[in-house]
Amino acid sequence: MTPHASIPLKQEVNRLISGIAEPGRQRATTVLDVARVAGVSAMTVSRALNQPQRVPAATRQRVQAAVEATHYVPNLLACGLRSRRSRLVAAIVPALDSTVFGETVQALTTTLGGAGYQLMLGQSGYGAAGEDALLQAIVGRRPDGIVLVGVDHSPRTREQLAGCGVPVVETWDLTPTPIDMLVGFSHADVGAAVCRFLAARGRHHLAVVSGADARAARRTQTFVATAEALGLPAPAQIEVTVPSTLGSGRQALRGLLAQHAAVDGVFCSSDMLALGVLTEAAHQGIAVPGRIGVVGFGDQPFAADAEPALSSVRVDGARIGREAALRVVGRIAGTPAPTLDVGFSIVSRRSA
Amino acid sequence: MTPHASIPLKQEVNRLISGIAEPGRQRATTVLDVARVAGVSAMTVSRALNQPQRVPAATRQRVQAAVEATHYVPNLLACGLRSRRSRLVAAIVPALDSTVFGETVQALTTTLGGAGYQLMLGQSGYGAAGEDALLQAIVGRRPDGIVLVGVDHSPRTREQLAGCGVPVVETWDLTPTPIDMLVGFSHADVGAAVCRFLAARGRHHLAVVSGADARAARRTQTFVATAEALGLPAPAQIEVTVPSTLGSGRQALRGLLAQHAAVDGVFCSSDMLALGVLTEAAHQGIAVPGRIGVVGFGDQPFAADAEPALSSVRVDGARIGREAALRVVGRIAGTPAPTLDVGFSIVSRRSA
DNA sequence: TTGAAAGCGCTAACAA
DNA sequence: TTGTTAGCGCTTTCAA
């Protein structure tokens, strides 16, 4: 095809796109349409878009103009199929109704987006029930990487993930046996640390209010074990339904006071639960921190502004997302990265 | 190929998969591998998986067994490319850090999943800034439908959406000029209704505390206009940064009391803001509802359990998600559906 | 009921 | 620097 001096006019563009052979049915524009309009080959269009540095500026501009004239949007299904790079990273989070993982997802999106990848989000629900079906659907899209929140997965899931040859990052937890890569912190350490934190402040009659999820259970376990190690009375344990709400926190404190009147320190598995405890305490005229100390988990935006300000376990969720994204991208590029423990800190505020 | 009486043994399967020609490099298993193992053609495998009723039970079982023996996961990129049905529906939400849209997304996922579609989630951020780039990336995946939260989009976005021939559902708002389909409610009506709600309870010195987003702005506008129509003093307006937090609610009430001491009714653009107002009021010993009435928006799970229980505007977010999903799926199947106004209700609790 | 051929839109590999 | 050829894995179409 003879190279044109410039991009044809709009009507000419339309004629070129629709083609002379079949002017009837509407087709989506393809590289070939763009190529025809720009007066180059399909391959040159592809290169101009994907490896701009390998194409002279003049050609690049012609192609760019043709892309705009034809409203071309590359078919990423075809790109992915041919190049075996879908430029898609999947993330599986337990749920979206809590906001705990929000900043992780946000950071994932941003970091991946900057590297030219798009995030595909799946909800596993708390529990491994629908996880297999979800995974099947995700793996079928041939993502270049998979980010998981949590390390508790069915053997079938682990097997499928390990077998499909895709980089996997597990997050928000540590385990000695990761499927592949790992970015998280030790929930066991959190439980122990919070117990010592409360004990150090003279709280000896402890309690845990916890939603029924695996990570919270690990925190509870070491919290209780540490209390025992410190020679304290066995902490009361109250389990609430997930997703945990302010209401279940209030109810938990009522139950706690009814059955364990001496309680003077409460560790809640989420800040919202803790806010419920604060609310109920205020309502009943129970002094916080005077009579009861309260510690939450997550250091949500509202924790610092609660009344009294809520002590909480701070985890850098954004960093987890960022590091997970970098690991996936790095692995795709051939650079392996070691397990990262992002740690946590206890933010001491008035409530304890 | 001769049909086998049964599926070959594991080693035979491996030999068939890896192929004699090139036993070296690992390939992902394809329909051809499954076909070889099942002793049928690729086409029959495809049919057995996608249109089971068109294949006799015996054949179907052979294929099913072969799928399991080979750990076959269909390449949905190829499926989508060839069939022009990606079985993907994209949703664009402003953000994931608030939980307001959580139940909508949850319902979308569930309803779409039941219909064999998968949800692809994108965050536009509050504002039309990155929306174009996001849209480009989404349209490139050739989704079978797109669900938008909100009706405020740049002309370029609207044009691209209208032009790409994909079913679009806008949600969480109403507009006389939808791009395609629409499921929402009138934010203008909300503002007016809340104003009348407060006025009817003897609140005449009103105020609005609002995050800077377009939907909240519409509510504020009619709230103010209605106050004027009712002959009330012009409501004080306080704008807070997004995402709105408990802290900004507290701060807003402080500002309000300093500058408009007579205020006796506050409409907040989110329940979290309202919770902040409640918190600050309690802290300053200002009686709610005695001296000030407070109304939130969203009827989040914590609203009913706040102290005092928070009056709020309830919107059935799950229904919006469900109906949006049904509309997308219906439209793909060729059944158009009209605009749906899901309405709202004011849940009257103690705070106002 | 099953299979063979063709091609979805793109890019890897090679050639000019 | 640019183009040609082939084929990614699947399903549409048509024929048996």
XYZ file of C-alpha atoms (C1' of nucleotides) in Angstrom:
736
model
C 0.000 0.000 0.000
C 1.281 3.437 -0.885
C 2.080 5.529 2.179
C -0.147 8.594 2.376
C 1.197 11.995 3.164
C -1.366 12.408 5.927
C -4.377 10.765 7.523
C -7.394 10.740 5.189
C -10.475 12.827 5.852
C -13.332 11.539 7.943
C -15.451 10.189 5.119
C -12.444 8.528 3.583
C -11.709 6.988 6.962
C -15.220 5.618 7.142
C -14.949 4.127 3.687
C -11.656 2.507 4.550
C -12.958 1.088 7.789
C -16.223 -0.327 6.596
C -14.503 -1.790 3.567
C -15.834 -1.979 0.056
C -16.608 -5.669 0.164
C -19.161 -5.554 2.941
C -20.481 -2.083 3.682
C -23.456 -3.422 5.658
C -22.806 -4.848 9.132
C -20.996 -2.825 11.771
C -17.693 -4.331 12.803
C -15.482 -3.249 15.649
C -12.407 -1.536 14.274
C -9.256 -3.642 14.276
C -5.566 -3.135 13.761
C -6.170 -3.698 10.070
C -8.546 -0.750 9.887
C -6.040 1.446 11.636
C -3.272 0.144 9.416
C -5.261 0.925 6.283
C -6.003 4.450 7.462
C -2.429 5.097 8.517
C -1.075 3.555 5.349
C 1.107 1.022 7.145
C 0.934 -2.661 8.007
C -0.920 -4.157 10.965
C 2.370 -5.073 12.536
C 3.556 -1.502 12.480
C 0.391 -0.398 14.225
C 0.933 -3.042 16.867
C 4.508 -1.953 17.370
C 3.665 1.724 17.449
C 1.250 1.030 20.274
C 3.187 -1.553 22.266
C 6.819 -0.709 21.640
C 6.760 2.965 20.642
C 10.514 3.290 20.953
C 10.994 0.811 18.138
C 9.084 2.999 15.679
C 10.202 6.357 14.289
C 8.314 9.366 15.607
C 6.827 10.151 12.209
C 5.282 6.707 11.822
C 4.168 6.725 15.425
C 2.285 9.946 14.914
C 0.583 8.697 11.770
C -0.570 5.620 13.650
C -1.664 7.667 16.630
C -3.740 9.905 14.403
C -5.291 6.898 12.705
C -6.132 5.371 16.086
C -7.975 8.502 17.055
C -9.707 8.870 13.714
C -11.014 5.323 13.889
C -11.753 5.298 17.649
C -9.677 2.178 17.843
C -9.603 0.282 21.133
C -7.293 -2.741 21.028
C -8.942 -6.063 21.732
C -7.108 -7.195 24.835
C -8.608 -10.651 24.572
C -6.765 -11.166 21.315
C -3.613 -9.502 22.664
C -3.640 -11.781 25.662
C -4.323 -14.891 23.663
C -1.556 -14.306 21.193
C 1.113 -12.863 23.446
C 0.299 -15.069 26.463
C 0.293 -11.954 28.591
C -3.161 -10.888 29.640
C -1.919 -7.836 31.541
C -4.457 -8.844 34.139
C -3.797 -9.529 37.800
C -6.519 -11.129 39.870
C -7.084 -10.411 43.536
C -9.273 -12.499 45.787
C -10.541 -10.771 48.910
C -12.802 -12.286 51.545
C -15.425 -9.558 51.198
C -15.953 -5.950 50.258
C -18.499 -5.050 52.903
C -15.825 -4.363 55.435
C -13.424 -1.603 54.606
C -10.339 -3.217 56.160
C -8.934 -4.391 52.854
C -9.965 -1.244 51.043
C -6.582 0.415 51.178
C -4.848 -2.782 50.096
C -7.088 -3.048 47.061
C -6.629 0.635 46.365
C -2.841 0.301 46.472
C -2.953 -2.807 44.323
C -5.006 -1.029 41.688
C -2.746 1.980 41.658
C 0.565 0.156 41.634
C -0.553 -2.371 39.048
C -2.100 0.336 36.912
C 1.201 2.176 36.902
C 2.890 -0.951 35.593
C 0.336 -1.450 32.849
C -1.705 -4.123 34.566
C -5.351 -4.187 35.409
C -6.897 -5.617 38.531
C -9.623 -8.194 38.457
C -11.366 -8.472 41.780
C -13.053 -11.559 43.149
C -14.855 -12.067 46.438
C -14.384 -15.428 48.052
C -16.802 -14.741 50.881
C -15.501 -15.662 54.297
C -14.953 -19.390 53.875
C -13.638 -21.700 51.190
C -17.077 -22.543 49.820
C -17.311 -20.770 46.485
C -13.576 -20.278 46.260
C -13.005 -23.159 43.876
C -15.580 -21.986 41.371
C -14.224 -18.458 41.605
C -10.700 -19.679 41.088
C -11.694 -21.663 38.025
C -13.264 -18.569 36.515
C -10.204 -16.510 37.343
C -7.599 -18.960 36.105
C -9.603 -19.262 32.899
C -8.885 -15.604 32.171
C -5.179 -16.435 32.287
C -4.113 -13.668 34.662
C -0.415 -12.850 34.786
C -0.564 -13.006 38.569
C -2.870 -13.688 41.484
C -3.000 -11.905 44.808
C -4.759 -13.620 47.673
C -5.850 -12.094 50.929
C -5.261 -14.684 53.586
C -3.348 -17.932 53.657
C -6.225 -20.257 54.499
C -7.220 -22.048 51.358
C -8.538 -25.480 50.556
C -5.955 -28.063 49.432
C -7.693 -28.105 46.057
C -7.236 -24.351 45.734
C -3.598 -24.531 46.732
C -2.997 -27.336 44.277
C -4.675 -25.518 41.438
C -2.749 -22.326 42.171
C 0.581 -24.057 42.520
C -0.051 -26.042 39.362
C -1.151 -23.344 36.975
C 2.239 -21.695 36.846
C 1.017 -18.207 37.680
C 2.847 -16.029 40.205
C 0.858 -16.000 43.435
C 1.169 -13.618 46.356
C -0.562 -14.399 49.603
C -1.125 -11.415 51.857
C -2.278 -10.212 55.245
C -0.799 -13.157 57.021
C 2.373 -15.203 57.323
C 2.751 -18.934 56.970
C 5.768 -21.217 56.861
C 4.279 -22.899 53.784
C 3.309 -20.260 51.247
C 2.059 -21.343 47.828
C 4.540 -18.960 46.260
C 5.224 -15.417 47.528
C 4.088 -13.826 50.750
C 3.504 -10.331 52.142
C 1.960 -10.068 55.553
C 2.427 -10.041 59.268
C 1.996 -12.451 62.127
C -1.491 -12.504 63.586
C -0.108 -14.726 66.302
C 2.312 -11.974 67.292
C -0.529 -9.461 67.301
C -2.528 -11.496 69.817
C 0.466 -11.870 72.092
C 1.463 -8.223 71.815
C -1.987 -6.899 72.595
C -2.237 -9.169 75.604
C 1.073 -7.878 76.954
C 0.015 -4.324 76.091
C -3.106 -4.638 78.238
C -1.335 -6.511 81.019
C 1.373 -3.848 81.158
C -1.358 -1.290 81.809
C -2.616 -3.228 84.790
C -5.463 -4.990 83.024
C -5.654 -8.507 84.352
C -9.190 -9.639 83.704
C -9.119 -9.838 79.951
C -11.609 -10.691 77.259
C -11.623 -11.169 73.520
C -14.515 -10.213 71.289
C -13.922 -11.778 67.936
C -15.561 -12.374 64.601
C -15.409 -15.922 63.326
C -12.631 -15.706 60.798
C -9.392 -17.610 60.652
C -7.035 -14.683 61.121
C -8.951 -13.349 64.096
C -8.927 -16.839 65.573
C -5.140 -16.921 65.408
C -4.932 -13.622 67.239
C -7.318 -14.879 69.878
C -5.371 -18.058 70.375
C -2.073 -16.364 71.197
C -3.848 -13.688 73.209
C -5.255 -16.407 75.456
C -1.996 -18.349 75.557
C -0.054 -15.234 76.501
C -2.482 -14.438 79.298
C -1.892 -17.886 80.657
C 1.863 -17.495 80.336
C 1.626 -14.229 82.274
C -0.295 -15.962 85.035
C -3.516 -14.055 84.374
C -6.996 -15.549 84.657
C -8.161 -17.196 81.442
C -9.636 -14.475 79.194
C -13.339 -14.587 78.447
C -14.021 -15.276 74.793
C -17.039 -13.986 72.947
C -17.554 -14.877 69.324
C -19.731 -12.671 67.144
C -21.129 -13.188 63.673
C -19.348 -11.842 60.596
C -19.445 -9.269 59.248
C -18.959 -7.769 62.672
C -20.951 -4.638 63.394
C -21.225 -1.912 65.956
C -24.327 -3.666 67.224
C -22.546 -6.939 67.873
C -19.885 -5.017 69.793
C -22.529 -3.489 72.054
C -24.168 -6.840 72.561
C -20.830 -8.460 73.311
C -20.073 -5.983 76.070
C -23.486 -6.581 77.613
C -22.859 -10.301 77.594
C -19.396 -9.789 78.987
C -20.553 -7.640 81.880
C -23.323 -10.066 82.702
C -21.074 -13.079 82.913
C -17.659 -11.688 83.742
C -18.245 -8.605 85.852
C -14.573 -8.243 86.705
C -13.428 -7.735 83.128
C -11.134 -4.718 82.725
C -9.562 -5.167 79.310
C -11.128 -6.092 75.963
C -9.455 -6.911 72.671
C -11.836 -6.658 69.709
C -11.145 -8.273 66.344
C -12.188 -5.123 64.487
C -12.414 -1.422 65.173
C -16.137 -1.445 64.455
C -16.660 -4.008 67.204
C -14.529 -1.900 69.495
C -16.594 1.157 68.651
C -19.640 -0.843 69.694
C -17.996 -1.656 72.991
C -17.194 2.024 73.517
C -20.762 2.974 72.644
C -22.292 0.481 75.044
C -19.876 1.444 77.785
C -20.763 5.110 77.396
C -24.423 4.205 77.382
C -24.126 2.245 80.608
C -21.924 4.811 82.266
C -18.956 2.498 82.385
C -15.744 4.465 82.312
C -13.316 3.876 79.465
C -10.449 3.674 80.105
C -11.269 4.041 83.803
C -12.922 0.719 84.381
C -12.367 -1.044 81.080
C -9.617 -0.695 78.513
C -10.467 -1.338 74.877
C -8.231 -2.216 71.939
C -9.461 -2.597 68.369
C -7.893 -3.951 65.220
C -7.304 -2.262 61.904
C -6.857 1.364 62.965
C -9.651 2.464 60.692
C -10.008 6.161 59.953
C -12.627 6.526 62.665
C -10.512 5.000 65.452
C -8.482 8.115 66.204
C -11.602 10.269 66.401
C -13.735 7.990 68.547
C -14.620 9.070 72.061
C -12.449 8.142 73.818
C -9.868 7.754 71.061
C -9.536 4.071 70.296
C -6.302 2.175 70.761
C -5.863 -0.151 67.851
C -3.524 -2.424 65.990
C -2.225 -0.577 62.983
C -1.328 -2.503 59.861
C -0.071 -0.796 56.741
C -2.628 -2.211 54.345
C -1.534 0.067 51.537
C 2.022 -1.174 51.856
C 0.821 -4.743 51.684
C -1.003 -3.945 48.464
C 1.957 -2.080 47.030
C 4.464 -4.788 47.873
C 2.199 -7.524 46.605
C 1.805 -5.690 43.308
C 5.555 -5.159 43.005
C 6.172 -8.840 43.671
C 3.745 -9.944 41.022
C 5.144 -7.573 38.445
C 8.701 -8.425 39.427
C 8.066 -12.131 39.142
C 6.552 -11.674 35.713
C 9.731 -9.850 34.736
C 11.774 -12.696 36.161
C 12.866 -11.137 39.443
C 11.900 -13.263 42.415
C 11.252 -11.540 45.727
C 11.446 -12.919 49.239
C 8.705 -13.110 51.832
C 8.022 -9.762 53.452
C 6.873 -9.266 57.022
C 5.396 -5.776 57.148
C 4.817 -6.028 60.887
C 2.267 -4.044 62.847
C 2.146 -1.533 65.646
C -0.151 -0.940 68.548
C -1.392 2.624 68.448
C -1.910 3.592 72.040
C -4.733 6.072 72.503
C -7.000 6.954 75.386
C -9.222 3.871 75.321
C -6.503 1.668 76.824
C -9.151 -41.426 16.218
C -10.619 -44.643 17.576
C -13.029 -44.082 20.447
C -11.730 -45.643 23.643
C -13.889 -47.704 25.928
C -12.791 -45.566 28.868
C -10.436 -42.799 29.886
C -6.790 -43.867 29.711
C -4.671 -44.302 32.809
C -2.708 -41.433 34.246
C 0.580 -42.135 32.501
C -1.240 -42.627 29.208
C -2.967 -39.295 29.819
C 0.372 -37.608 30.364
C 1.773 -39.084 27.195
C -1.236 -37.948 25.223
C -1.099 -34.462 26.643
C 2.569 -33.771 26.262
C 2.503 -35.214 22.782
C 5.164 -37.327 21.141
C 6.455 -34.583 18.920
C 7.609 -32.258 21.648
C 7.860 -33.864 25.070
C 9.975 -31.062 26.459
C 8.291 -27.715 27.136
C 5.247 -27.542 29.390
C 2.139 -26.375 27.610
C -1.194 -25.504 29.166
C -3.738 -28.186 28.347
C -6.180 -27.297 25.610
C -9.397 -28.680 24.183
C -7.267 -30.778 21.877
C -5.580 -32.499 24.807
C -8.926 -33.224 26.376
C -10.288 -34.406 23.044
C -7.383 -36.771 22.572
C -7.814 -38.225 26.048
C -11.579 -38.566 25.668
C -11.221 -39.995 22.199
C -13.440 -37.387 20.568
C -12.940 -34.224 18.544
C -12.241 -30.790 19.978
C -15.642 -29.675 18.856
C -17.335 -32.344 20.907
C -15.407 -31.286 23.989
C -16.489 -27.726 23.428
C -20.105 -28.765 23.043
C -20.045 -31.049 26.048
C -18.884 -28.135 28.169
C -20.967 -25.303 26.732
C -24.140 -26.977 25.482
C -24.341 -30.200 27.498
C -27.897 -30.901 26.378
C -26.706 -31.264 22.801
C -24.400 -34.128 23.701
C -25.450 -37.619 24.794
C -24.855 -38.408 28.440
C -22.275 -41.076 27.651
C -20.110 -38.719 25.614
C -20.584 -35.995 28.160
C -19.269 -38.211 30.921
C -16.254 -39.270 28.896
C -15.409 -35.638 28.294
C -15.995 -34.720 31.913
C -13.646 -37.473 33.025
C -11.036 -36.334 30.545
C -11.341 -32.747 31.784
C -10.627 -33.880 35.297
C -7.825 -36.195 34.287
C -6.075 -33.386 32.423
C -6.907 -30.598 34.891
C -8.278 -28.678 31.960
C -9.316 -25.071 32.536
C -10.812 -23.484 29.419
C -9.007 -20.420 28.136
C -11.683 -17.773 28.426
C -9.590 -15.343 26.415
C -9.905 -17.612 23.412
C -13.569 -18.343 24.138
C -14.319 -14.666 24.291
C -12.349 -13.811 21.197
C -13.973 -16.431 19.022
C -17.522 -16.288 20.334
C -17.603 -12.533 20.878
C -19.012 -13.150 24.319
C -16.511 -12.522 27.074
C -18.935 -13.472 29.864
C -17.481 -10.493 31.651
C -19.405 -7.559 33.044
C -17.490 -4.513 34.198
C -18.550 -2.309 37.070
C -17.086 1.107 37.758
C -17.473 2.383 41.300
C -16.189 5.693 42.650
C -14.202 4.026 45.421
C -13.969 1.007 47.626
C -12.899 2.724 50.808
C -16.431 3.579 51.730
C -18.740 0.699 52.281
C -21.856 2.361 50.820
C -21.592 0.564 47.508
C -20.518 -2.687 49.090
C -23.928 -4.316 49.033
C -24.488 -3.202 45.446
C -21.232 -4.803 44.363
C -22.018 -7.881 46.407
C -25.429 -8.237 44.741
C -23.915 -7.632 41.312
C -21.354 -10.362 41.840
C -23.931 -12.828 43.071
C -26.578 -12.173 40.454
C -24.111 -12.091 37.592
C -22.374 -15.201 38.869
C -25.673 -17.026 38.856
C -26.118 -16.112 35.213
C -22.635 -17.284 34.262
C -20.983 -13.890 34.161
C -18.025 -12.614 36.050
C -17.597 -9.164 37.475
C -14.647 -6.974 36.668
C -14.325 -4.114 39.102
C -12.811 -0.745 38.368
C -12.373 2.266 40.624
C -12.862 5.606 39.015
C -11.889 7.562 42.090
C -14.200 10.415 42.917
C -13.886 12.560 39.825
C -13.652 12.012 36.085
C -9.869 12.214 36.036
C -8.664 8.666 35.467
C -12.029 7.518 34.216
C -11.096 7.689 30.566
C -8.008 5.557 30.939
C -9.923 3.083 33.034
C -12.694 2.923 30.483
C -10.223 2.284 27.692
C -8.763 -0.628 29.610
C -12.217 -1.989 30.349
C -13.644 -1.648 26.856
C -10.527 -3.365 25.562
C -11.525 -6.501 27.449
C -14.754 -6.511 25.466
C -17.150 -6.895 28.393
C -20.686 -8.012 27.585
C -22.015 -5.208 29.751
C -20.959 -2.268 31.886
C -22.471 -1.089 35.153
C -21.696 2.422 36.290
C -22.258 3.889 39.708
C -23.370 7.447 39.190
C -24.542 9.382 36.175
C -21.887 12.053 36.143
C -19.434 11.245 33.434
C -17.328 13.249 31.053
C -18.747 13.746 27.554
C -15.863 11.688 26.237
C -16.793 8.808 28.522
C -20.450 8.998 27.551
C -19.526 9.054 23.891
C -17.220 6.099 24.193
C -19.802 4.105 26.116
C -22.642 4.941 23.788
C -20.497 4.176 20.785
C -19.034 0.832 21.729
C -22.331 -0.995 21.477
C -22.157 -2.571 24.928
C -25.190 -2.576 27.224
C -24.681 0.049 29.924
C -26.539 0.452 33.194
C -26.104 3.605 35.213
C -27.008 3.284 38.876
C -27.503 5.077 42.170
C -29.034 8.084 40.519
C -31.635 9.131 38.008
C -31.206 11.363 35.000
C -33.465 12.288 32.121
C -30.628 11.516 29.709
C -29.209 8.089 30.494
C -26.563 6.623 28.220
C -28.590 3.439 28.024
C -30.324 1.823 31.008
C -30.848 3.222 34.469
C -31.500 1.935 37.999
C -31.493 4.460 40.792
C -33.376 7.009 42.780
C -33.670 10.753 42.911
C -31.090 12.449 45.072
C -33.012 15.653 44.543
C -36.055 14.053 46.131
C -33.941 12.876 49.043
C -32.770 16.385 49.842
C -36.302 17.735 49.740
C -37.729 14.885 51.788
C -35.139 15.147 54.537
C -35.696 18.889 54.763
C -39.444 18.374 55.194
C -38.764 15.541 57.634
C -36.726 17.823 59.869
C -39.091 20.777 59.471
C -42.064 18.585 60.396
C -40.316 17.807 63.663
C -39.985 21.454 64.521
C -36.412 21.906 63.349
C -36.141 25.281 61.678
C -32.480 26.194 61.866
C -31.062 23.634 59.515
C -27.608 22.732 58.309
C -26.042 20.395 55.787
C -22.722 18.687 56.288
C -21.682 17.254 52.987
C -18.779 15.563 51.271
C -17.807 17.041 47.939
C -19.372 14.593 45.538
C -21.917 15.230 42.827
C -24.746 13.151 44.274
C -24.405 14.709 47.698
C -24.379 18.119 46.047
C -27.733 17.403 44.420
C -29.216 16.427 47.761
C -27.863 19.586 49.348
C -29.265 21.754 46.613
C -32.867 20.602 47.006
C -32.503 20.542 50.780
C -31.642 24.218 50.698
C -34.283 25.034 48.102
C -36.953 23.261 50.124
C -35.994 25.132 53.275
C -36.445 28.348 51.386
C -39.796 27.197 50.018
C -40.904 26.396 53.556
C -39.921 29.869 54.701
C -37.093 28.666 56.910
C -33.810 30.485 57.370
C -31.220 29.533 54.769
C -29.479 26.340 55.969
C -25.837 26.539 56.902
C -23.656 24.535 54.545
C -20.441 22.859 55.546
C -18.402 20.983 53.019
C -15.957 18.309 54.151
C -13.256 16.438 52.292
C -13.904 13.020 50.782
C -13.756 10.339 51.862
C -15.790 11.667 54.739
C -14.805 10.393 58.155
C -16.020 10.422 61.708
C -13.411 13.053 62.398
C -14.702 15.419 59.748
C -18.187 15.017 61.224
C -16.944 16.056 64.639
C -15.085 18.984 63.200
C -18.111 20.022 61.188
C -20.307 20.181 64.260
C -17.720 22.277 66.065
C -17.638 24.697 63.157
C -21.399 24.723 62.975
C -21.839 25.540 66.659
C -19.248 28.271 66.492
C -20.842 30.058 63.569
C -24.502 29.118 63.734
C -25.321 28.619 67.384
C -29.045 28.318 66.711
C -28.749 25.215 64.538
C -31.199 22.503 65.571
C -31.223 20.089 62.635
C -28.332 18.606 60.629
C -28.407 16.519 57.471
C -25.158 14.666 56.854
C -24.188 13.238 53.481
C -23.065 9.961 55.039
C -23.761 7.973 58.164
C -20.117 8.144 59.176
C -20.263 11.938 59.155
C -23.464 11.753 61.176
C -21.786 9.422 63.670
C -19.103 12.060 64.023
C -21.725 14.682 64.743
C -23.296 12.399 67.366
C -19.897 11.769 68.913
C -19.002 15.441 69.132
C -22.448 16.314 70.487
C -22.129 13.702 73.225
C -18.637 14.940 73.981
C -19.829 18.543 74.351
C -22.923 17.569 76.291
C -25.259 18.713 73.552
C -28.476 16.735 73.673
C -29.436 14.700 70.629
C -32.266 14.780 69.753
C -33.040 17.328 72.507
C -31.186 20.288 71.109
C -30.087 19.051 67.714
C -31.645 16.499 65.385
C -29.335 14.489 63.123
C -30.063 12.602 59.920
C -27.506 10.524 58.047
C -27.429 8.944 54.627
C -26.983 5.314 53.672
C -28.428 3.534 56.692
C -25.211 1.672 57.244
C -25.248 -1.319 59.580
C -24.004 0.824 62.437
C -26.727 3.473 62.167
C -29.400 1.526 64.036
C -27.038 0.756 66.895
C -25.530 4.193 67.353
C -26.285 6.112 70.531
C -28.782 7.625 70.053
C -29.971 5.466 67.155
C -29.332 7.380 63.955
C -32.107 8.433 61.609
C -30.967 7.877 58.079
C -31.955 7.674 54.459
C -32.276 4.050 53.516
C -31.532 2.969 49.969
C -31.761 -0.626 48.879
C -28.269 -0.941 47.468
C -28.564 -4.683 47.040
C -31.674 -4.251 44.932
C -29.885 -1.720 42.759
C -27.134 -4.249 42.163
C -29.567 -7.057 41.483
C -31.681 -5.054 39.069
C -28.641 -3.690 37.282
C -27.325 -7.208 36.797
C -30.674 -8.442 35.526
C -30.843 -5.579 33.065
C -27.407 -6.276 31.681
C -28.088 -9.976 31.315
C -31.530 -9.320 29.882
C -30.199 -6.877 27.333
C -27.555 -9.351 26.237
C -30.368 -11.836 25.715
C -32.248 -9.230 23.723
C -34.811 -8.168 26.323
C -34.744 -4.432 26.933
C -35.772 -3.148 30.365
C -37.077 0.253 31.356
C -35.563 2.687 33.819
C -36.182 1.692 37.417
C -36.632 4.092 40.292
C -35.963 2.075 43.435
C -36.878 4.995 45.655
C -35.674 5.511 49.218
C -37.095 5.838 52.692
C -36.250 7.892 55.709
C -35.715 5.622 58.668
C -36.819 7.617 61.657
C -34.909 6.762 64.792
C -34.123 8.613 67.986
C -31.538 11.038 66.628
C -34.219 13.119 64.875
C -24.721 -36.790 16.935
C -20.170 -35.678 15.354
C -16.308 -33.673 12.858
C -13.461 -30.603 9.508
C -12.347 -26.253 8.119
C -12.011 -21.575 8.964
C -11.125 -17.521 11.439
C -11.998 -14.258 15.850
C -7.867 -10.011 16.436
C -3.701 -9.878 17.624
C 1.597 -10.429 17.933
C 5.955 -13.768 17.787
C 9.202 -15.016 14.659
C 11.345 -14.401 10.844
C 12.581 -12.128 6.444
C 13.549 -8.212 3.608
C 12.570 0.139 9.887
C 8.894 -2.492 7.971
C 6.259 -6.334 6.352
C 4.809 -11.369 5.792
C 3.391 -15.554 7.618
C 1.594 -18.262 10.949
C -0.922 -19.495 14.891
C -2.483 -18.432 20.109
C -7.235 -21.703 21.759
C -11.409 -21.623 20.942
C -16.156 -21.837 18.567
C -18.955 -20.749 14.268
C -20.400 -22.753 10.272
C -21.243 -26.184 7.458
C -21.164 -30.892 5.986
C -21.537 -35.803 6.962
